[in-house]
Coordinates of C-alpha atoms and ligand atoms in Angstrom, one line a residue:
M200 CA 102.1 216.5 -33.4
G201 CA 98.7 217.5 -32.3
R202 CA 97.8 221.1 -31.5
K203 CA 97.1 220.2 -27.9
V204 CA 100.6 219.0 -27.3
R205 CA 102.1 222.0 -29.1
N206 CA 100.4 224.6 -26.9
Q207 CA 100.5 222.6 -23.8
I208 CA 101.4 224.7 -20.7
L209 CA 103.8 223.2 -18.2
T210 CA 103.6 225.0 -14.9
A211 CA 106.3 225.8 -12.3
V212 CA 109.2 224.4 -14.3
T213 CA 112.6 224.9 -12.7
I214 CA 115.4 225.9 -15.1
E215 CA 118.4 223.9 -14.1
S216 CA 121.1 224.9 -16.5
A217 CA 122.0 226.4 -19.8
A218 CA 122.5 224.8 -23.2
S219 CA 125.3 225.7 -25.6
D220 CA 122.9 228.0 -27.6
G221 CA 122.0 229.9 -24.5
K222 CA 118.6 228.4 -23.9
G223 CA 117.5 227.2 -20.4
V224 CA 117.4 223.5 -19.8
A225 CA 114.7 221.9 -17.6
R226 CA 113.2 218.5 -17.0
W227 CA 109.6 217.5 -17.3
N228 CA 108.5 213.9 -16.7
N229 CA 112.0 212.8 -17.4
Q230 CA 112.1 214.6 -20.7
V231 CA 114.5 217.5 -21.4
V232 CA 112.8 220.8 -22.2
F233 CA 114.7 223.7 -23.8
V234 CA 113.3 227.0 -22.9
E235 CA 114.0 230.3 -24.5
G236 CA 114.3 233.6 -22.7
V237 CA 114.9 232.3 -19.2
A238 CA 117.7 232.2 -16.6
P239 CA 119.0 229.1 -14.9
G240 CA 117.3 229.2 -11.4
D241 CA 114.0 230.6 -12.7
V242 CA 110.8 228.9 -12.0
V243 CA 108.6 229.5 -15.0
D244 CA 105.4 228.5 -16.7
V245 CA 106.2 227.5 -20.3
R246 CA 104.3 226.8 -23.5
V247 CA 105.5 223.9 -25.6
I248 CA 106.2 224.9 -29.2
R249 CA 107.7 221.7 -30.4
K250 CA 107.8 218.2 -29.3
K251 CA 110.4 215.7 -30.5
R252 CA 111.0 212.1 -29.4
Q253 CA 114.0 213.1 -27.2
Y254 CA 113.1 216.6 -26.1
M255 CA 110.7 219.5 -26.1
E256 CA 111.1 223.1 -27.0
A257 CA 109.2 225.7 -25.1
I258 CA 108.9 229.5 -24.5
A259 CA 108.4 231.2 -21.2
E260 CA 104.9 232.3 -20.6
Q261 CA 105.4 233.7 -17.2
V262 CA 108.2 233.9 -14.7
V263 CA 106.8 232.5 -11.4
Q264 CA 109.9 233.1 -9.4
P265 CA 112.9 234.9 -11.0
S266 CA 116.4 233.5 -10.6
K267 CA 118.9 235.2 -8.3
I268 CA 121.3 235.4 -11.2
R269 CA 119.1 237.7 -13.2
T270 CA 119.9 241.4 -13.7
D271 CA 118.3 244.2 -15.8
P272 CA 119.4 244.2 -19.4
F273 CA 121.0 247.5 -20.4
C274 CA 120.1 247.5 -24.1
D275 CA 116.8 248.7 -25.5
H276 CA 117.0 246.0 -28.2
F277 CA 117.4 243.2 -25.8
G278 CA 115.0 240.3 -26.4
V279 CA 114.4 241.3 -30.0
C280 CA 117.9 241.5 -31.4
G281 CA 119.6 238.1 -31.3
G282 CA 123.0 239.6 -30.4
C283 CA 123.4 239.5 -26.6
K284 CA 121.1 236.7 -25.4
W285 CA 122.6 236.7 -21.9
Q286 CA 122.4 240.3 -21.0
H287 CA 119.7 239.4 -18.4
L288 CA 122.3 237.3 -16.5
K289 CA 124.8 238.8 -14.1
Y290 CA 128.3 238.8 -15.6
K291 CA 129.9 236.6 -13.0
N292 CA 127.2 234.0 -13.5
Q293 CA 127.7 234.1 -17.3
L294 CA 131.3 233.2 -16.7
E295 CA 130.3 230.2 -14.5
L296 CA 127.7 229.0 -17.0
K297 CA 130.4 229.1 -19.8
R298 CA 132.7 227.1 -17.6
Q299 CA 129.9 224.6 -17.2
L300 CA 129.3 224.4 -20.9
V301 CA 133.0 223.4 -21.4
V302 CA 132.7 220.7 -18.6
D303 CA 129.5 219.3 -20.3
S304 CA 131.1 219.1 -23.7
L305 CA 134.2 217.4 -22.5
Q306 CA 132.2 214.9 -20.5
R307 CA 129.3 214.2 -22.9
I308 CA 130.7 214.7 -26.3
G309 CA 134.3 213.7 -25.7
G310 CA 133.7 211.2 -23.0
L311 CA 137.0 212.5 -21.5
T312 CA 138.7 212.6 -18.2
F313 CA 140.3 215.9 -17.4
P314 CA 141.5 218.0 -14.4
E315 CA 139.2 220.6 -12.9
V316 CA 138.3 223.2 -15.5
Q317 CA 139.6 226.7 -14.6
Q318 CA 137.4 229.7 -13.9
T319 CA 136.4 231.4 -17.1
L320 CA 138.8 234.3 -17.8
A321 CA 136.7 237.5 -17.6
S322 CA 136.8 240.0 -20.4
P323 CA 138.6 243.2 -19.5
Q324 CA 135.6 245.1 -20.9
T325 CA 132.0 244.0 -21.0
Q326 CA 130.6 246.8 -23.1
Y327 CA 132.0 248.3 -26.3
H328 CA 134.5 245.4 -26.4
R329 CA 134.1 244.4 -30.1
N330 CA 136.4 245.8 -32.8
K331 CA 134.2 244.6 -35.7
L332 CA 130.5 244.7 -36.4
E333 CA 128.5 243.9 -39.4
F334 CA 125.1 245.4 -40.1
T335 CA 122.5 244.5 -42.8
F336 CA 120.2 246.8 -44.7
S337 CA 116.7 245.6 -45.3
N338 CA 113.5 247.1 -46.8
R339 CA 111.5 244.9 -44.5
R340 CA 112.6 245.8 -41.0
W341 CA 111.0 244.1 -38.0
L342 CA 108.1 245.9 -36.4
S343 CA 107.2 245.8 -32.7
H344 CA 103.7 245.1 -31.6
Q345 CA 103.5 248.7 -30.4
E346 CA 104.4 250.0 -33.9
I347 CA 101.9 247.7 -35.6
S348 CA 99.1 248.6 -33.2
S349 CA 99.8 252.3 -33.5
G350 CA 98.0 252.3 -36.8
M351 CA 100.5 254.8 -38.2
E352 CA 102.1 254.7 -41.6
L353 CA 105.5 253.1 -41.0
G354 CA 108.7 253.2 -43.0
R355 CA 110.0 249.7 -43.5
N356 CA 113.7 250.5 -44.4
G357 CA 116.2 249.6 -41.6
V358 CA 119.7 248.7 -40.9
G359 CA 120.9 246.5 -38.0
F360 CA 121.0 242.8 -37.1
H361 CA 119.1 239.8 -38.3
K362 CA 116.0 239.0 -36.3
P363 CA 116.5 235.4 -35.0
R364 CA 114.6 232.9 -37.1
Q365 CA 113.2 235.5 -39.5
F366 CA 115.9 235.5 -42.2
D367 CA 114.5 238.5 -44.1
K368 CA 113.7 240.7 -41.1
I369 CA 116.2 243.2 -39.7
V370 CA 116.1 244.8 -36.2
D371 CA 116.6 248.5 -36.9
V372 CA 119.4 249.2 -34.4
H373 CA 119.8 252.7 -32.9
H374 CA 122.2 252.1 -30.2
C375 CA 124.4 249.0 -29.9
Y376 CA 126.7 248.5 -26.9
L377 CA 129.1 246.2 -28.7
Q378 CA 131.5 248.6 -30.5
P379 CA 132.9 251.9 -29.4
D380 CA 132.1 255.3 -30.9
P381 CA 131.6 256.3 -33.7
S382 CA 130.2 252.9 -34.7
N383 CA 126.6 253.8 -33.8
Q384 CA 126.9 257.3 -35.3
I385 CA 128.2 256.0 -38.6
R386 CA 125.4 253.4 -39.0
N387 CA 122.8 255.9 -38.0
S388 CA 124.2 258.6 -40.3
I389 CA 124.1 256.3 -43.3
R390 CA 120.5 255.4 -42.5
E391 CA 119.6 259.1 -42.2
Y392 CA 121.3 259.9 -45.5
A393 CA 119.7 257.0 -47.3
L394 CA 116.2 257.8 -46.0
K395 CA 116.6 261.5 -46.9
H396 CA 117.8 260.7 -50.5
E397 CA 115.4 257.7 -50.8
L398 CA 118.2 255.3 -51.6
G399 CA 117.1 251.6 -51.9
F400 CA 117.5 249.3 -49.0
F401 CA 118.2 245.7 -49.9
D402 CA 115.3 243.3 -50.5
I403 CA 116.6 240.1 -48.9
R404 CA 113.9 237.9 -50.5
K405 CA 114.3 239.2 -54.0
K406 CA 118.0 239.7 -53.5
Q407 CA 118.0 243.1 -55.0
G408 CA 118.5 246.7 -53.9
F409 CA 121.3 249.2 -53.4
L410 CA 122.4 249.4 -49.8
R411 CA 123.2 245.9 -48.6
N412 CA 125.7 245.5 -45.8
L413 CA 128.0 247.6 -43.6
I414 CA 131.1 246.5 -41.8
I415 CA 132.9 248.7 -39.3
R416 CA 136.3 247.7 -37.8
N417 CA 138.3 249.7 -35.3
T418 CA 141.6 249.4 -33.5
E419 CA 142.5 250.5 -30.0
K420 CA 144.5 253.4 -31.1
G421 CA 141.5 254.7 -33.0
E422 CA 142.0 253.6 -36.6
L423 CA 138.7 253.0 -38.3
M424 CA 137.8 250.9 -41.4
V425 CA 134.3 251.1 -43.0
I426 CA 133.3 248.8 -45.8
L427 CA 129.9 249.3 -47.5
Q428 CA 128.5 246.6 -49.6
V429 CA 126.0 247.6 -52.3
G430 CA 124.0 245.4 -54.6
H431 CA 124.9 247.3 -57.8
D432 CA 126.9 250.3 -58.9
D433 CA 125.0 253.6 -58.7
P434 CA 125.8 257.4 -59.0
W435 CA 124.8 257.7 -55.3
L436 CA 127.7 255.5 -54.2
P437 CA 130.5 258.0 -54.5
R438 CA 128.3 260.7 -53.1
L439 CA 127.5 258.6 -50.0
M440 CA 131.1 257.7 -49.6
D441 CA 132.2 261.4 -49.8
H442 CA 129.5 262.3 -47.4
L443 CA 130.7 259.7 -44.9
Q444 CA 134.4 260.7 -45.2
K445 CA 133.4 264.3 -44.6
Q446 CA 131.2 263.6 -41.7
F447 CA 133.6 261.2 -40.1
P448 CA 137.2 262.4 -40.8
E449 CA 138.3 259.7 -38.2
I450 CA 137.6 257.0 -40.8
T451 CA 141.1 256.0 -41.9
S452 CA 140.0 253.4 -44.4
L453 CA 136.8 253.8 -46.5
Q454 CA 136.1 250.9 -48.9
Y455 CA 133.2 249.4 -50.8
V456 CA 132.2 246.2 -52.5
I457 CA 129.8 245.7 -55.3
N458 CA 128.1 242.5 -54.5
D459 CA 125.2 241.1 -56.6
K460 CA 125.6 237.5 -55.4
G461 CA 123.1 235.6 -53.4
N462 CA 124.9 236.1 -50.1
E463 CA 126.8 238.8 -48.2
T464 CA 130.2 237.2 -48.0
F465 CA 132.8 239.0 -50.1
F466 CA 135.9 236.8 -49.9
D467 CA 135.6 236.2 -53.6
L468 CA 134.9 239.8 -54.6
P469 CA 137.2 242.8 -55.1
V470 CA 137.2 245.4 -52.3
R471 CA 137.6 248.9 -53.6
L472 CA 139.2 251.7 -51.8
H473 CA 137.4 255.0 -51.8
S474 CA 139.7 256.9 -49.5
G475 CA 142.4 256.4 -46.9
S476 CA 144.5 253.3 -46.5
N477 CA 143.3 249.8 -47.5
F478 CA 144.2 248.4 -44.1
I479 CA 144.2 249.3 -40.4
T480 CA 146.8 248.5 -37.8
D481 CA 146.3 247.2 -34.3
N482 CA 148.8 247.0 -31.5
M483 CA 149.1 244.1 -29.2
G484 CA 151.9 244.4 -26.6
D485 CA 155.0 245.1 -28.6
L486 CA 153.6 243.8 -31.8
R487 CA 151.7 245.6 -34.5
F488 CA 149.2 243.8 -36.7
R489 CA 148.0 244.9 -40.1
I490 CA 144.4 244.1 -40.8
G491 CA 142.9 244.1 -44.3
P492 CA 139.2 244.0 -45.2
K493 CA 139.3 240.2 -45.6
S494 CA 141.5 239.3 -42.7
F495 CA 140.2 237.5 -39.7
Y496 CA 141.2 239.2 -36.5
Q497 CA 140.0 238.4 -33.0
T498 CA 137.1 240.8 -32.3
N499 CA 137.8 241.4 -28.6
G500 CA 141.4 242.8 -28.9
P501 CA 142.4 243.2 -25.2
Q502 CA 141.0 239.8 -24.3
A503 CA 142.7 238.1 -27.3
H504 CA 145.9 239.6 -26.0
E505 CA 145.2 237.9 -22.6
M506 CA 144.5 234.6 -24.4
Y507 CA 147.7 234.7 -26.4
K508 CA 149.6 235.3 -23.3
L509 CA 148.0 232.2 -21.8
V510 CA 148.9 230.2 -25.0
R511 CA 152.5 231.4 -24.6
E512 CA 152.6 230.4 -21.0
L513 CA 151.2 226.9 -21.8
A514 CA 153.6 226.4 -24.6
A515 CA 156.5 226.6 -22.0
L516 CA 159.0 227.9 -24.6
N517 CA 162.7 228.0 -24.0
G518 CA 163.8 229.5 -27.3
Q519 CA 164.7 226.2 -28.9
Q520 CA 161.4 224.7 -30.0
V521 CA 159.7 224.5 -33.4
I522 CA 156.1 225.6 -33.3
Y523 CA 153.3 225.1 -35.8
D524 CA 150.4 227.4 -35.6
L525 CA 147.5 225.8 -37.5
Y526 CA 144.6 228.1 -38.8
S527 CA 146.9 231.0 -38.2
G528 CA 144.7 233.9 -39.6
T529 CA 146.9 237.0 -40.0
G530 CA 149.6 235.3 -37.9
T531 CA 148.8 236.8 -34.6
I532 CA 149.6 233.7 -32.4
T533 CA 152.5 232.7 -34.7
L534 CA 154.2 236.1 -34.2
F535 CA 153.3 236.3 -30.6
L536 CA 155.3 233.1 -30.0
A537 CA 158.1 233.7 -32.4
S538 CA 160.5 235.6 -30.1
S539 CA 160.5 232.7 -27.6
A540 CA 160.9 229.9 -30.3
R541 CA 163.5 228.7 -32.7
Q542 CA 161.1 228.6 -35.6
V543 CA 157.4 229.2 -36.1
V544 CA 155.2 227.9 -39.0
G545 CA 151.8 229.4 -39.6
I546 CA 149.2 227.6 -41.9
E547 CA 146.1 229.4 -43.1
L548 CA 143.5 229.0 -45.8
V549 CA 142.8 232.6 -46.8
P550 CA 145.6 233.9 -49.1
E551 CA 144.9 237.5 -48.1
A552 CA 145.4 236.7 -44.4
I553 CA 148.7 235.0 -45.2
E554 CA 149.8 238.1 -47.2
D555 CA 149.0 240.2 -44.1
A556 CA 150.8 237.6 -41.9
R557 CA 154.0 238.0 -43.9
I558 CA 153.7 241.7 -43.8
N559 CA 153.1 241.5 -40.1
A560 CA 156.3 239.4 -39.7
E561 CA 158.2 242.1 -41.6
I562 CA 156.9 245.1 -39.8
N563 CA 157.6 243.4 -36.5
Q564 CA 161.1 242.3 -37.7
V565 CA 160.3 238.7 -37.0
G566 CA 162.8 236.6 -39.0
N567 CA 161.9 233.1 -37.9
A568 CA 158.3 232.9 -39.0
N569 CA 157.2 230.9 -42.1
F570 CA 153.7 231.0 -43.6
Y571 CA 151.9 228.6 -45.8
T572 CA 148.6 229.2 -47.6
G573 CA 146.2 226.3 -48.0
D574 CA 143.9 223.8 -46.3
T575 CA 145.7 222.6 -43.1
K576 CA 144.9 219.0 -44.0
D577 CA 146.9 219.4 -47.3
I578 CA 149.8 221.4 -46.0
I579 CA 150.6 219.7 -42.8
G580 CA 152.8 216.7 -43.6
E581 CA 156.2 215.4 -44.7
T582 CA 157.2 218.3 -46.9
I583 CA 157.0 221.0 -44.2
I584 CA 158.4 218.7 -41.6
K585 CA 161.5 218.1 -43.8
R586 CA 161.8 221.8 -44.3
H587 CA 161.2 223.1 -40.7
G588 CA 161.6 220.0 -38.5
K589 CA 159.1 218.2 -36.4
P590 CA 157.1 220.6 -34.2
D591 CA 157.7 220.4 -30.4
V592 CA 154.5 222.4 -29.9
V593 CA 151.4 222.7 -32.1
V594 CA 148.9 225.4 -31.6
T595 CA 145.6 224.9 -33.3
D596 CA 142.8 227.4 -33.6
P597 CA 140.3 226.0 -36.1
P598 CA 136.9 227.6 -37.1
R599 CA 133.7 226.4 -35.4
S600 CA 133.6 223.2 -37.4
G601 CA 136.8 222.1 -35.7
M602 CA 139.7 220.2 -37.3
H603 CA 139.2 217.9 -40.3
R604 CA 139.7 214.3 -39.3
D605 CA 142.7 214.0 -41.6
V606 CA 144.4 216.8 -39.6
V607 CA 143.7 215.0 -36.3
E608 CA 145.2 211.8 -37.8
K609 CA 148.2 213.7 -39.1
L610 CA 148.8 215.2 -35.7
M611 CA 148.8 211.7 -34.2
D612 CA 151.5 210.7 -36.7
I613 CA 153.6 213.7 -36.0
N614 CA 153.2 213.3 -32.3
P615 CA 154.3 216.7 -31.0
E616 CA 155.1 216.9 -27.3
R617 CA 152.4 219.5 -26.7
I618 CA 149.2 220.5 -28.4
I619 CA 147.5 223.7 -27.4
Y620 CA 143.9 223.6 -28.8
V621 CA 142.2 227.0 -28.9
S622 CA 138.6 226.7 -29.9
C623 CA 135.4 228.8 -30.2
N624 CA 133.2 225.7 -30.1
P625 CA 133.6 223.4 -27.1
A626 CA 131.5 220.7 -28.9
T627 CA 133.9 220.2 -31.9
Q628 CA 136.9 220.7 -29.6
A629 CA 135.7 217.9 -27.3
R630 CA 135.0 215.7 -30.4
D631 CA 138.5 216.2 -31.8
I632 CA 140.2 215.7 -28.4
G633 CA 138.2 212.6 -28.0
L634 CA 139.9 211.3 -31.2
M635 CA 143.3 212.0 -29.7
A636 CA 142.7 210.7 -26.2
E637 CA 144.6 207.5 -26.7
H638 CA 147.8 209.5 -27.4
Y639 CA 147.2 212.7 -25.5
E640 CA 146.3 213.6 -22.0
I641 CA 144.4 216.8 -21.1
R642 CA 146.7 218.8 -18.7
S643 CA 144.6 221.9 -18.2
V644 CA 141.4 223.5 -19.5
H645 CA 140.9 227.3 -19.6
P646 CA 137.6 228.9 -20.8
V647 CA 138.1 232.5 -22.0
D648 CA 135.3 235.0 -22.4
M649 CA 135.7 236.7 -25.7
F650 CA 132.0 237.4 -26.1
P651 CA 130.3 238.9 -23.0
H652 CA 126.5 238.6 -22.8
T653 CA 126.4 235.7 -25.3
P654 CA 126.6 232.0 -24.6
H655 CA 129.7 231.7 -26.8
V656 CA 132.8 230.5 -25.1
E657 CA 136.4 230.3 -26.3
C658 CA 138.4 227.5 -24.7
V659 CA 142.2 226.8 -24.5
I660 CA 143.2 223.3 -23.7
L661 CA 146.7 222.0 -23.1
L662 CA 147.3 218.4 -24.3
E663 CA 150.5 216.5 -23.6
L664 CA 151.7 213.3 -25.2
R665 CA 151.1 210.3 -23.0
K666 CA 154.4 208.7 -21.9
Ligands
LIG954 N1 144.6 232.0 -34.8 C1 144.1 233.1 -35.5 C2 142.8 232.8 -36.4 C3 141.9 231.8 -35.9 S1 140.3 231.8 -36.7 C4 143.8 234.2 -34.5 O1 143.8 234.0 -33.3 O2 143.7 235.4 -35.0 C5 140.4 230.4 -37.8 C6 141.2 230.7 -39.0 O3 141.1 229.4 -39.8 C7 140.6 231.7 -40.0 O4 141.6 232.6 -40.3 C8 140.2 230.9 -41.2 O5 140.4 231.6 -42.4 C9 141.1 229.7 -41.1 N2 140.7 228.4 -41.8 C10 139.4 228.0 -41.9 N3 139.4 226.7 -42.5 C11 140.7 226.4 -42.7 C12 141.4 225.3 -43.2 N4 140.7 224.2 -43.7 N5 142.8 225.3 -43.3 C13 143.5 226.4 -42.9 N6 142.9 227.5 -42.3 C14 141.5 227.5 -42.3

C-alpha cells in the first residue's frame, strides 16, 4: 500500500454504527471504514491507517459534528487505557448498541431468524462494579506527550493496564473506576513501597524482574483477596506481604505466586498463602459461593445474579427436570437451579473450580448436584446420561471461543427440550446456534450488560426443540 493511500484524509464521514470491538463503522465509496475513538452519529474527518481489499481502518483526525450520544468520560485514563472504550457514550446508548451487536451477529454470522431481541438488561451499577481486576507491573510505562515534552527526568516503573497494541507498555493507573475501595489504594500502595525500596518492576520484553502482576478480588460483603505474582523469590517478598497485610487489615486472603514463565497465567503454578484464608466467599441470594485464586467467578456479581435469575426463569423448572450445566465454573448456575430441579449436572475443565463447586454444593446443602471435571466434549455422552438420565434442559456458558463442534453435535444427538445458551461472545454464539438451527428454534434473545463502558456483551438465548 502506498504512503498516499495510508495517510489519505476522508472528510465529513458519518459514523453509522459500532463494530464488535467498539470501533465506529462508516462507509466511503461503498467500502467499509472502521474508525477508532468515535461515536455512532459523529461526523468526522478521518485518516486512513490501513487499507485492505474489503475494508479500511482509520483514526479520527477531527470531529466535525459530535454525536448526540456522546457524554464526557469520567476517568482521567480514558483514551489511553484500553479498559473502558465506551465511556464517551451515554449509558442508555451503550445498551442499545450492544443489543444491535447481538442482532447483527445472529443475522450475519448465524444467518438466523429470531424474535425481536430484548432490550439489554442494564447493570445495577455502572461504576465500581467489578469484583476482580488484574494489574501488570512494567519497567517501561507508557509516557504521555506532555511528559515526554516536559524534558524532565522520568521514572519508567509503573503498574496498571496494558496499552492497547503496545504489548510491553503499561498505563500507570492512579485511579480506576472499575473496582471498589480499597482496590486503588492497594495498587498505589504497592507502587509507592516498591519505588521507595527500589524493587524491580518486570521487564516484559526480557521477561525478567521481581514485581510482575497483581490480582485483587473482592466480595460484596467485603472479603478481599490479593494475589501478587513475582518473577522470582526474593527476601523483599515476605516484607512486602507483611507491609500490605499491616496497611490493609481488611485483606482476608493474601497470596503470592512465583512465576518465571513466559506468560502471566498461573493455572499451572502453585499459589502460596501468606496470611488469611486461601479463599473468599460471596453471597448470591440465599447461596454462598467459595472462590479460590484459580476459580472463574462472574466479575459483576449483582448483574450475574440477575442473569442467573433470567436463566432460571427461561428454564421453566417444575422440580422434576434433569439439568446439565456445561462449562459450569464453580457451579454457580448449577447450584442456582438445583432447588427447582430433580437433578443437576455440572461439567467444567478446571479441577480447582470443580473442587470449589463441590464445596459450594456442600456449604449450601445441595444434595442433587453432580460435578464432572474435564473437557465438555469428552464428558458429555452416554456414560453420564446412563448415570443421570437425559437432560430436559441444558444450560451452556462456554468461553469466548464458543462450543467445540463435537459438543454441538452431541447436543443434537441428545436432543434436550430446551437449551439456554449463555455467551460472552455473540459471534461464536451465533455460529454455534447456526449449526443447531435445523433442530432448534430461537425462542427469545436477552442481551445482558455485565461490562459497562466496554463493547462486550453477554447474551442469553433460549432455544427450543423444533416439533
Ligand atoms: N457458568 C459459569 C462459568 C462460565 S465461564 C459461571 O457463570 O460462573 C466458562 C467456563 O468454562 C470457565 O470456568 C472455564 O474454565 C470453562 N471451560 C473452558 N473450556 C472448557 C472446556 N473445553 N470444557 C469444560 N469447561 C471449559
